[in-house]
Amino acid sequence: MSEKAQIGVTGLAVMGRNLARNFARHGHTVAVHNRSYQRTEELVKEFGHEGTFLPAESAEDFVASLEKPRRVIIMVKAGKATDAVIDEFAPLLEEGDMLIDAGNAHYADTRRREAALKERGLHFVGTGVSGGEEGALHGPSIMPGGSKESYEALGPLLEDISAKVDGEPCCVHVGPDGAGHFVKMVHNGIEYADMQLIAEAYDLLRQAGGHSPAEIASVFKTWNEGRLGSYLIEITAEVLQQTDAATGKPFVDIVKDAAEQKGTGRWTVQAALDLGVPVSGIAEAVFARALSGGTDVREAAATAQLPGPSAQAGSHGGDLQADVEQALFASKIVAYAQGFQQIQAASAEYDWEIDPGAMAKIWRAGCIIRAKFLDYIKQAYDKQPELATLLVDDYFLDAVSGAQEAWRRVVATAAAQGIPAPGFASALAYYDGLRASRLPAALIQGQRDFFGAHTYQRVDKEGAFHTLWATEDRKEIDA
Ligand code: 6PG
């Protein structure tokens, strides 16, 4: 075979196919392979005119059609399928070749695979790719992990097909081994939080404000022009203005209210628990999906007719629409602050040296959480790379200070009227927790010392102490 491909894609379901087409459209020769050859043939038949594809029926032919060092993108369902593809291809590759997993793999799996393949002289690059099918085709946000060396050979190609902001690619080397997949996971966790907060804003405008979905769609359109401007706000307006053709009802009213999940939000929370980072916004979003899908429990609650507030309870004491916008923005800031803190904590734990500002930069276009707002996050980290929390950056501090009265009114209205708003409420509680000069954690320390002699520290001197609670004089001793 004379012509060689710069890159290969194995796994040609819609994401793999679109990534392959994106490379081809950018003038790269792309080797394509799929478990069933029919899909490979279909791709070439339908889209062959878009660029140069080298279809291969066998793994051996596929590998032989790649220039060295070989770059093989794996785009299969995360999990066992990924291991199977690695097992199939690794023996065919040579030292310095790269296997790139572009699926939503768990970062711990990526770390394991990277370590195993490194021993065989191969680079394993776990890379986050966000933007769905359209993004894969027209320019996703790309978050590659793996070695620096692999990025030198691979980065320019990925940057080429990524989304751009003012000509700058939405792709950067995130850090070694599992760093790319970790960051993609947190991206998805933030996506869950963002979606939950938007859903709560809609619910409040509908239930407390009495607006129709179509009216709320217009509100979201207006918000999309302002500081909340983002892909998720934009598509929310689209979904809310949709009418169901069969019934003539608002589309949102004919969809079953049980939100599903593939698991990346849950992983984010699990990882945050291990790292000890309070990502309460993401956790509330994951739990809210779980609650929505808990059919048995919801049915039991409906049968028991759990009482709500009286009909005349708490009308909103302010401009509901303007207040909800403030609450949404402030809660969103909290969710992002928490997600970025989680990235920084993982980076410290695993020595990844992730630049948080660079993550904000590559999320500005291509990905699901793309938003105007990310520019400010980037600027915040440019100013202060070691920023402990986004909430103390000038822009965000101002925004939250300006929003907090409205935010409190919205949470109060939700509670008074019995409208569930766990995202808004927990974000506010987190904010107040950070603000507090004294937390009731001191009492918890006292309780722990009482029942388990777990000891405590004092505010006025160094050391660990224990009170002899069982004795009459309850004397304090050095622990
Ligand atoms: C993206 C998305 C994508 C994710 C879905 C599904 O960045 O393009 O995050 O990777 O698979 O949005 O998420 P759930 O099914 O868990 O809602």
Short mmCIF file of C-alpha atoms and ligand atoms in Angstrom, two decimals:
data_model
loop_
_atom_site.label_atom_id
_atom_site.label_comp_id
_atom_site.label_asym_id
_atom_site.label_seq_id
_atom_site.Cartn_x
_atom_site.Cartn_y
_atom_site.Cartn_z
CA MET A 1 0.00 0.00 0.00
CA SER A 2 1.54 3.29 -0.98
CA GLU A 3 -0.45 6.01 0.74
CA LYS A 4 -0.36 5.90 4.51
CA ALA A 5 -2.86 7.40 6.93
CA GLN A 6 -1.88 9.99 9.53
CA ILE A 7 -4.51 8.70 11.88
CA GLY A 8 -6.85 5.75 12.24
CA VAL A 9 -10.23 5.38 13.85
CA THR A 10 -11.57 2.03 14.99
CA GLY A 11 -15.21 1.93 16.11
CA LEU A 12 -17.38 3.64 13.56
CA ALA A 13 -20.65 4.23 15.36
CA VAL A 14 -21.78 7.81 15.01
CA MET A 15 -19.09 9.41 17.24
CA GLY A 16 -16.23 7.48 15.63
CA ARG A 17 -17.59 8.05 12.16
CA ASN A 18 -17.93 11.78 12.74
CA LEU A 19 -14.44 12.08 14.19
CA ALA A 20 -13.05 10.23 11.17
CA ARG A 21 -14.95 12.54 8.84
CA ASN A 22 -13.71 15.58 10.73
CA PHE A 23 -10.08 14.47 10.24
CA ALA A 24 -10.72 13.75 6.57
CA ARG A 25 -12.41 17.10 6.03
CA HIS A 26 -9.28 18.72 7.46
CA GLY A 27 -7.18 17.06 4.78
CA HIS A 28 -5.81 14.16 6.80
CA THR A 29 -5.76 10.66 5.40
CA VAL A 30 -7.78 8.52 7.79
CA ALA A 31 -7.64 4.76 8.18
CA VAL A 32 -11.03 3.42 9.21
CA HIS A 33 -11.93 0.12 10.83
CA ASN A 34 -14.93 -1.39 12.50
CA ARG A 35 -15.80 -4.79 13.98
CA SER A 36 -18.31 -5.32 11.20
CA TYR A 37 -16.83 -4.27 7.87
CA GLN A 38 -20.22 -3.20 6.55
CA ARG A 39 -20.13 -0.03 8.65
CA THR A 40 -16.69 0.81 7.28
CA GLU A 41 -17.94 0.38 3.73
CA GLU A 42 -21.00 2.52 4.45
CA LEU A 43 -18.82 5.32 5.76
CA VAL A 44 -16.66 5.34 2.66
CA LYS A 45 -19.66 5.05 0.36
CA GLU A 46 -21.59 7.86 2.00
CA PHE A 47 -18.79 10.23 2.92
CA GLY A 48 -15.83 9.16 0.79
CA HIS A 49 -16.06 12.42 -1.16
CA GLU A 50 -15.24 14.44 1.98
CA GLY A 51 -11.59 13.38 2.04
CA THR A 52 -9.27 10.40 1.92
CA PHE A 53 -10.30 7.31 3.84
CA LEU A 54 -8.36 4.05 3.85
CA PRO A 55 -10.90 1.35 4.76
CA ALA A 56 -9.51 -1.81 6.35
CA GLU A 57 -11.33 -5.03 6.97
CA SER A 58 -8.84 -6.58 9.36
CA ALA A 59 -6.99 -5.09 12.32
CA GLU A 60 -3.73 -6.10 10.61
CA ASP A 61 -4.55 -4.17 7.42
CA PHE A 62 -5.70 -1.21 9.45
CA VAL A 63 -2.44 -1.07 11.40
CA ALA A 64 -0.40 -1.56 8.21
CA SER A 65 -2.11 1.42 6.60
CA LEU A 66 -0.92 3.85 9.27
CA GLU A 67 2.23 5.95 9.15
CA LYS A 68 4.60 5.62 12.11
CA PRO A 69 4.36 6.36 14.93
CA ARG A 70 0.86 4.98 14.53
CA ARG A 71 -2.05 6.89 15.96
CA VAL A 72 -5.10 4.72 16.58
CA ILE A 73 -8.25 6.29 17.95
CA ILE A 74 -10.54 3.87 19.73
CA MET A 75 -14.16 5.01 19.77
CA VAL A 76 -16.14 2.21 21.37
CA LYS A 77 -18.47 1.95 24.34
CA ALA A 78 -16.42 2.52 27.50
CA GLY A 79 -15.74 -0.60 29.55
CA LYS A 80 -15.09 -4.14 28.41
CA ALA A 81 -15.21 -3.21 24.73
CA THR A 82 -12.27 -0.86 25.23
CA ASP A 83 -10.17 -3.59 26.83
CA ALA A 84 -11.10 -5.97 24.01
CA VAL A 85 -9.99 -3.48 21.36
CA ILE A 86 -6.75 -2.79 23.22
CA ASP A 87 -6.08 -6.53 23.44
CA GLU A 88 -6.68 -6.82 19.72
CA PHE A 89 -4.49 -3.92 18.63
CA ALA A 90 -1.65 -3.73 21.16
CA PRO A 91 0.12 -6.87 19.84
CA LEU A 92 0.08 -5.39 16.33
CA LEU A 93 1.69 -2.10 17.35
CA GLU A 94 5.33 -1.13 17.80
CA GLU A 95 7.22 0.90 20.34
CA GLY A 96 6.20 4.57 20.25
CA ASP A 97 2.79 3.90 18.69
CA MET A 98 -0.30 5.45 20.29
CA LEU A 99 -3.65 4.04 21.27
CA ILE A 100 -6.08 6.85 21.93
CA ASP A 101 -9.26 6.10 23.87
CA ALA A 102 -11.73 8.84 23.00
CA GLY A 103 -14.68 7.30 24.84
CA ASN A 104 -16.04 8.31 28.24
CA ALA A 105 -13.79 5.94 30.19
CA HIS A 106 -13.35 6.05 33.93
CA TYR A 107 -10.04 7.74 34.71
CA ALA A 108 -8.97 4.87 36.97
CA ASP A 109 -9.34 2.46 34.03
CA THR A 110 -7.30 4.87 31.93
CA ARG A 111 -4.55 4.96 34.55
CA ARG A 112 -4.49 1.17 34.63
CA ARG A 113 -4.40 0.84 30.85
CA GLU A 114 -1.76 3.53 30.46
CA ALA A 115 0.53 1.85 32.97
CA ALA A 116 0.11 -1.58 31.34
CA LEU A 117 0.74 -0.31 27.82
CA LYS A 118 3.70 1.81 28.89
CA GLU A 119 5.43 -1.43 29.89
CA ARG A 120 5.02 -2.58 26.32
CA GLY A 121 6.49 0.66 24.97
CA LEU A 122 3.13 1.96 23.78
CA HIS A 123 1.49 5.27 24.56
CA PHE A 124 -2.06 5.08 25.81
CA VAL A 125 -3.86 8.40 25.60
CA GLY A 126 -7.18 8.66 27.41
CA THR A 127 -8.86 11.64 25.89
CA GLY A 128 -12.09 13.42 26.70
CA VAL A 129 -14.14 14.47 23.70
CA SER A 130 -17.17 16.63 24.27
CA GLY A 131 -19.80 18.03 22.00
CA GLY A 132 -21.88 15.05 21.02
CA GLU A 133 -22.29 13.94 17.42
CA GLU A 134 -22.30 17.44 15.99
CA GLY A 135 -19.23 18.42 17.95
CA ALA A 136 -17.33 15.36 16.77
CA LEU A 137 -18.02 16.36 13.19
CA HIS A 138 -17.68 20.13 13.32
CA GLY A 139 -15.21 20.64 16.15
CA PRO A 140 -15.37 19.16 19.64
CA SER A 141 -13.62 20.24 22.79
CA ILE A 142 -10.81 17.73 23.28
CA MET A 143 -9.13 16.86 26.59
CA PRO A 144 -6.19 14.49 26.01
CA GLY A 145 -4.22 12.91 28.84
CA GLY A 146 -1.22 10.63 28.42
CA SER A 147 2.46 11.43 28.06
CA LYS A 148 3.88 14.76 26.84
CA GLU A 149 5.71 12.85 24.15
CA SER A 150 2.48 11.41 22.78
CA TYR A 151 0.95 14.86 22.73
CA GLU A 152 3.79 16.12 20.55
CA ALA A 153 2.87 13.59 17.89
CA LEU A 154 -0.87 13.69 18.37
CA GLY A 155 -1.70 17.18 19.63
CA PRO A 156 -1.41 19.04 16.31
CA LEU A 157 -3.89 16.64 14.68
CA LEU A 158 -6.37 16.91 17.54
CA GLU A 159 -5.99 20.68 17.69
CA ASP A 160 -6.68 20.82 13.98
CA ILE A 161 -10.11 19.16 14.28
CA SER A 162 -11.12 20.79 17.57
CA ALA A 163 -13.46 23.74 18.01
CA LYS A 164 -11.77 27.15 17.88
CA VAL A 165 -12.29 30.39 19.76
CA ASP A 166 -10.69 33.35 17.98
CA GLY A 167 -8.53 30.85 16.11
CA GLU A 168 -7.36 29.15 19.31
CA PRO A 169 -8.01 25.42 19.52
CA CYS A 170 -10.23 23.95 22.22
CA CYS A 171 -7.69 21.22 22.86
CA VAL A 172 -4.72 21.15 25.18
CA HIS A 173 -2.59 18.49 26.83
CA VAL A 174 -4.42 18.15 30.15
CA GLY A 175 -1.79 16.13 31.98
CA PRO A 176 -0.39 12.59 32.28
CA ASP A 177 -2.20 9.24 32.33
CA GLY A 178 -5.85 9.63 33.41
CA ALA A 179 -5.89 13.45 33.64
CA GLY A 180 -7.80 13.90 30.38
CA HIS A 181 -10.55 11.49 31.30
CA PHE A 182 -10.75 12.92 34.80
CA VAL A 183 -11.30 16.41 33.44
CA LYS A 184 -13.89 15.11 30.97
CA MET A 185 -15.66 13.38 33.85
CA VAL A 186 -15.81 16.60 35.85
CA HIS A 187 -17.00 18.40 32.71
CA ASN A 188 -19.91 15.97 32.67
CA GLY A 189 -20.53 16.43 36.38
CA ILE A 190 -20.73 20.18 35.84
CA GLU A 191 -23.02 19.47 32.89
CA TYR A 192 -25.36 17.60 35.27
CA ALA A 193 -25.31 20.52 37.74
CA ASP A 194 -25.92 23.07 35.00
CA MET A 195 -28.86 21.08 33.65
CA GLN A 196 -30.40 20.60 37.09
CA LEU A 197 -30.14 24.31 37.89
CA ILE A 198 -31.72 25.23 34.58
CA ALA A 199 -34.50 22.72 35.22
CA GLU A 200 -35.14 24.25 38.65
CA ALA A 201 -35.28 27.74 37.13
CA TYR A 202 -37.88 26.50 34.64
CA ASP A 203 -39.88 24.79 37.37
CA LEU A 204 -39.97 27.91 39.53
CA LEU A 205 -41.05 30.11 36.63
CA ARG A 206 -43.74 27.60 35.79
CA GLN A 207 -45.03 26.71 39.25
CA ALA A 208 -44.39 29.88 41.23
CA GLY A 209 -44.65 32.26 38.27
CA GLY A 210 -47.51 30.54 36.45
CA HIS A 211 -45.83 30.89 33.04
CA SER A 212 -46.32 28.50 30.15
CA PRO A 213 -43.41 26.55 28.65
CA ALA A 214 -43.53 28.78 25.55
CA GLU A 215 -43.32 31.92 27.72
CA ILE A 216 -40.44 30.41 29.65
CA ALA A 217 -38.72 29.59 26.35
CA SER A 218 -38.73 33.34 25.60
CA VAL A 219 -37.26 34.06 29.02
CA PHE A 220 -34.43 31.62 28.34
CA LYS A 221 -33.85 33.20 24.94
CA THR A 222 -33.45 36.57 26.61
CA TRP A 223 -31.15 35.12 29.24
CA ASN A 224 -29.09 33.57 26.51
CA GLU A 225 -28.24 37.07 25.31
CA GLY A 226 -26.82 37.98 28.71
CA ARG A 227 -24.27 36.62 31.15
CA LEU A 228 -25.96 33.20 31.22
CA GLY A 229 -25.35 32.83 27.49
CA SER A 230 -24.50 29.17 26.85
CA TYR A 231 -25.32 26.16 24.76
CA LEU A 232 -27.43 24.58 27.50
CA ILE A 233 -29.56 27.73 27.96
CA GLU A 234 -29.97 27.96 24.18
CA ILE A 235 -31.19 24.37 23.78
CA THR A 236 -33.46 24.73 26.82
CA ALA A 237 -35.35 27.46 24.97
CA GLU A 238 -35.62 25.14 21.95
CA VAL A 239 -36.95 22.25 24.00
CA LEU A 240 -39.45 24.44 25.87
CA GLN A 241 -40.94 25.93 22.75
CA GLN A 242 -41.43 22.56 21.14
CA THR A 243 -45.03 21.37 20.73
CA ASP A 244 -45.88 17.69 20.58
CA ALA A 245 -47.31 16.94 17.15
CA ALA A 246 -49.51 14.09 18.36
CA THR A 247 -51.27 15.90 21.20
CA GLY A 248 -50.64 19.60 20.59
CA LYS A 249 -49.34 19.83 24.15
CA PRO A 250 -46.02 21.36 25.12
CA PHE A 251 -43.36 18.74 24.39
CA VAL A 252 -42.02 19.01 27.95
CA ASP A 253 -45.41 17.85 29.26
CA ILE A 254 -45.52 14.62 27.31
CA VAL A 255 -42.04 13.43 28.33
CA LYS A 256 -41.87 11.10 31.33
CA ASP A 257 -40.26 12.99 34.22
CA ALA A 258 -37.57 10.43 35.04
CA ALA A 259 -34.06 11.60 34.10
CA GLU A 260 -31.61 8.92 33.06
CA GLN A 261 -27.85 8.87 33.26
CA LYS A 262 -24.98 6.93 31.82
CA GLY A 263 -22.82 7.37 34.87
CA THR A 264 -20.22 10.11 34.46
CA GLY A 265 -22.00 12.43 36.91
CA ARG A 266 -22.11 9.65 39.46
CA TRP A 267 -18.40 8.95 38.92
CA THR A 268 -17.64 12.62 39.51
CA VAL A 269 -19.36 12.51 42.88
CA GLN A 270 -17.73 9.20 43.82
CA ALA A 271 -14.30 10.63 43.00
CA ALA A 272 -15.10 13.82 44.90
CA LEU A 273 -16.02 11.79 47.99
CA ASP A 274 -12.64 10.08 47.86
CA LEU A 275 -10.83 13.37 47.39
CA GLY A 276 -12.89 15.04 50.13
CA VAL A 277 -14.07 17.85 47.86
CA PRO A 278 -17.64 19.03 48.47
CA VAL A 279 -19.14 19.04 44.99
CA SER A 280 -22.62 19.44 46.44
CA GLY A 281 -24.04 20.99 43.25
CA ILE A 282 -23.07 17.98 41.16
CA ALA A 283 -24.19 15.57 43.88
CA GLU A 284 -27.62 17.24 44.13
CA ALA A 285 -27.98 16.94 40.37
CA VAL A 286 -27.13 13.24 40.40
CA PHE A 287 -29.47 12.61 43.34
CA ALA A 288 -32.25 14.64 41.75
CA ARG A 289 -32.03 12.38 38.68
CA ALA A 290 -32.10 9.34 40.98
CA LEU A 291 -35.14 10.71 42.82
CA SER A 292 -36.94 11.40 39.56
CA GLY A 293 -36.35 7.82 38.45
CA GLY A 294 -37.35 6.26 41.78
CA THR A 295 -40.78 5.26 40.58
CA ASP A 296 -41.71 3.05 43.54
CA VAL A 297 -40.87 5.65 46.13
CA ARG A 298 -42.62 8.41 44.20
CA GLU A 299 -45.71 6.25 43.83
CA ALA A 300 -45.71 5.47 47.53
CA ALA A 301 -45.41 9.18 48.30
CA ALA A 302 -48.26 9.97 45.93
CA THR A 303 -50.47 7.30 47.48
CA ALA A 304 -49.72 8.57 50.97
CA GLN A 305 -50.39 12.12 49.78
CA LEU A 306 -47.42 13.64 51.58
CA PRO A 307 -48.76 17.04 52.56
CA GLY A 308 -47.45 20.25 50.98
CA PRO A 309 -47.83 23.87 52.02
CA SER A 310 -51.23 25.54 52.11
CA ALA A 311 -52.41 27.08 48.87
CA GLN A 312 -51.85 30.67 49.98
CA ALA A 313 -48.32 30.00 51.27
CA GLY A 314 -45.56 32.45 50.49
CA SER A 315 -46.03 34.49 47.32
CA HIS A 316 -42.66 35.63 45.97
CA GLY A 317 -41.59 38.96 47.39
CA GLY A 318 -39.82 40.34 44.36
CA ASP A 319 -39.53 40.16 40.58
CA LEU A 320 -39.54 36.38 40.22
CA GLN A 321 -38.01 36.27 36.76
CA ALA A 322 -35.15 38.61 37.61
CA ASP A 323 -34.57 36.84 40.92
CA VAL A 324 -34.47 33.40 39.31
CA GLU A 325 -31.89 34.66 36.83
CA GLN A 326 -29.73 35.81 39.76
CA ALA A 327 -30.22 32.54 41.63
CA LEU A 328 -29.36 30.56 38.54
CA PHE A 329 -26.20 32.54 37.90
CA ALA A 330 -25.02 32.41 41.51
CA SER A 331 -25.73 28.67 41.81
CA LYS A 332 -23.93 28.05 38.55
CA ILE A 333 -20.88 29.88 39.87
CA VAL A 334 -20.92 27.63 42.93
CA ALA A 335 -21.18 24.46 40.81
CA TYR A 336 -18.24 25.50 38.62
CA ALA A 337 -16.21 26.62 41.62
CA GLN A 338 -16.72 23.17 43.14
CA GLY A 339 -15.89 21.34 39.91
CA PHE A 340 -12.70 23.31 39.41
CA GLN A 341 -11.73 22.69 43.01
CA GLN A 342 -12.16 18.98 42.36
CA ILE A 343 -9.88 19.17 39.32
CA GLN A 344 -7.25 20.99 41.37
CA ALA A 345 -7.52 18.44 44.18
CA ALA A 346 -7.11 15.50 41.79
CA SER A 347 -4.22 17.24 40.09
CA ALA A 348 -2.44 17.57 43.43
CA GLU A 349 -3.29 13.97 44.40
CA TYR A 350 -1.98 12.44 41.17
CA ASP A 351 0.75 15.00 40.31
CA TRP A 352 -1.00 15.91 37.08
CA GLU A 353 -0.09 19.63 37.13
CA ILE A 354 -3.35 20.55 35.44
CA ASP A 355 -3.71 24.21 34.56
CA PRO A 356 -7.33 25.01 35.52
CA GLY A 357 -7.36 28.15 33.37
CA ALA A 358 -6.48 26.03 30.34
CA MET A 359 -9.46 23.78 31.08
CA ALA A 360 -11.79 26.79 31.12
CA LYS A 361 -10.20 27.89 27.86
CA ILE A 362 -10.84 24.62 26.03
CA TRP A 363 -14.42 24.47 27.31
CA ARG A 364 -15.32 27.79 25.72
CA ALA A 365 -16.46 26.12 22.50
CA GLY A 366 -17.26 22.66 21.19
CA CYS A 367 -18.41 21.08 24.44
CA ILE A 368 -21.80 20.75 26.09
CA ILE A 369 -21.08 23.26 28.87
CA ARG A 370 -19.69 25.90 26.51
CA ALA A 371 -20.60 29.33 27.81
CA LYS A 372 -19.56 32.96 27.80
CA PHE A 373 -18.94 32.60 31.48
CA LEU A 374 -15.88 30.37 30.92
CA ASP A 375 -13.93 33.39 29.70
CA TYR A 376 -14.19 34.83 33.20
CA ILE A 377 -13.03 31.56 34.73
CA LYS A 378 -10.02 31.57 32.44
CA GLN A 379 -9.26 35.17 33.36
CA ALA A 380 -9.59 34.38 37.06
CA TYR A 381 -6.96 31.62 36.84
CA ASP A 382 -4.74 33.72 34.56
CA LYS A 383 -4.69 36.35 37.29
CA GLN A 384 -4.21 33.86 40.11
CA PRO A 385 -3.23 30.32 39.09
CA GLU A 386 -3.41 29.11 42.71
CA LEU A 387 -6.89 30.52 43.33
CA ALA A 388 -8.43 28.49 46.18
CA THR A 389 -11.98 28.96 44.92
CA LEU A 390 -13.50 30.88 42.04
CA LEU A 391 -15.87 32.51 44.52
CA VAL A 392 -13.14 34.84 45.74
CA ASP A 393 -12.18 36.10 42.28
CA ASP A 394 -13.33 39.71 41.80
CA TYR A 395 -15.75 39.01 38.96
CA PHE A 396 -17.46 36.09 40.71
CA LEU A 397 -17.43 37.75 44.09
CA ASP A 398 -19.20 40.76 42.59
CA ALA A 399 -21.69 38.54 40.78
CA VAL A 400 -22.55 36.55 43.88
CA SER A 401 -22.73 39.63 46.11
CA GLY A 402 -25.11 41.19 43.62
CA ALA A 403 -27.19 38.03 43.42
CA GLN A 404 -27.40 36.88 46.98
CA GLU A 405 -30.54 38.72 48.12
CA ALA A 406 -32.47 37.49 45.09
CA TRP A 407 -30.96 34.03 45.52
CA ARG A 408 -32.22 33.89 49.12
CA ARG A 409 -35.69 35.06 48.06
CA VAL A 410 -35.87 32.33 45.41
CA VAL A 411 -34.82 29.57 47.81
CA ALA A 412 -37.32 30.90 50.38
CA THR A 413 -40.10 30.93 47.78
CA ALA A 414 -39.25 27.39 46.70
CA ALA A 415 -39.38 26.19 50.31
CA ALA A 416 -42.56 28.12 51.12
CA GLN A 417 -44.38 26.88 48.05
CA GLY A 418 -43.08 23.34 48.24
CA ILE A 419 -41.23 23.44 44.92
CA PRO A 420 -38.13 21.25 45.02
CA ALA A 421 -35.02 23.31 44.28
CA PRO A 422 -32.17 21.21 45.69
CA GLY A 423 -29.57 22.74 43.38
CA PHE A 424 -30.34 26.36 44.31
CA ALA A 425 -30.75 25.57 47.99
CA SER A 426 -27.61 23.52 48.36
CA ALA A 427 -25.53 26.02 46.40
CA LEU A 428 -26.70 28.74 48.77
CA ALA A 429 -25.97 26.57 51.79
CA TYR A 430 -22.48 25.91 50.42
CA TYR A 431 -21.95 29.62 49.93
CA ASP A 432 -23.10 30.36 53.46
CA GLY A 433 -20.92 27.53 54.73
CA LEU A 434 -17.85 29.09 53.13
CA ARG A 435 -18.80 32.51 54.49
CA ALA A 436 -19.35 31.39 58.05
CA SER A 437 -16.75 32.49 60.53
CA ARG A 438 -17.77 29.65 62.85
CA LEU A 439 -19.32 26.40 61.73
CA PRO A 440 -21.21 23.92 63.90
CA ALA A 441 -18.43 21.47 63.02
CA ALA A 442 -17.08 22.34 66.48
CA LEU A 443 -20.12 20.65 68.00
CA ILE A 444 -19.56 17.59 65.81
CA GLN A 445 -16.01 17.39 67.11
CA GLY A 446 -17.42 17.51 70.63
CA GLN A 447 -19.86 14.69 69.87
CA ARG A 448 -17.10 12.58 68.33
CA ASP A 449 -14.92 13.11 71.34
CA PHE A 450 -17.82 12.24 73.66
CA PHE A 451 -18.74 8.91 72.16
CA GLY A 452 -15.46 7.77 70.71
CA ALA A 453 -12.61 9.75 72.30
CA HIS A 454 -11.76 10.93 68.82
CA THR A 455 -10.10 14.07 70.23
CA TYR A 456 -10.37 17.67 69.10
CA GLN A 457 -8.19 20.71 68.60
CA ARG A 458 -8.66 23.96 70.50
CA VAL A 459 -8.91 27.44 69.04
CA ASP A 460 -6.51 28.86 71.61
CA LYS A 461 -3.57 26.43 71.73
CA GLU A 462 -1.82 23.77 69.67
CA GLY A 463 -2.27 20.06 70.20
CA ALA A 464 -4.96 17.39 70.40
CA PHE A 465 -7.26 17.16 73.40
CA HIS A 466 -9.79 14.83 74.93
CA THR A 467 -12.34 15.51 77.64
CA LEU A 468 -12.97 12.72 80.13
CA TRP A 469 -16.72 12.82 79.56
CA ALA A 470 -17.48 9.80 81.74
CA THR A 471 -15.88 11.29 84.83
CA GLU A 472 -17.63 13.64 87.16
CA ASP A 473 -15.32 16.60 86.72
CA ARG A 474 -15.02 16.11 82.92
CA LYS A 475 -11.41 17.13 82.97
CA GLU A 476 -9.61 17.84 79.71
CA ILE A 477 -6.41 15.96 79.02
CA ASP A 478 -3.78 16.11 76.29
CA ALA A 479 -4.50 13.37 73.82
C1 6PG B 1 -20.47 15.46 26.00
C2 6PG B 1 -21.48 14.75 26.86
C3 6PG B 1 -21.51 13.29 26.61
C4 6PG B 1 -22.35 12.48 27.57
C5 6PG B 1 -23.77 12.76 27.58
C6 6PG B 1 -24.60 11.79 28.40
O1 6PG B 1 -19.62 16.07 26.63
O2 6PG B 1 -20.52 15.42 24.78
O3 6PG B 1 -21.15 14.94 28.20
O4 6PG B 1 -20.21 12.84 26.76
O5 6PG B 1 -22.24 11.16 27.18
O6 6PG B 1 -24.13 14.03 27.70
O7 6PG B 1 -24.68 11.97 29.72
P1 6PG B 1 -25.78 11.22 30.58
O8 6PG B 1 -26.40 10.14 29.75
O9 6PG B 1 -25.04 10.65 31.72
O10 6PG B 1 -26.76 12.28 30.91
#
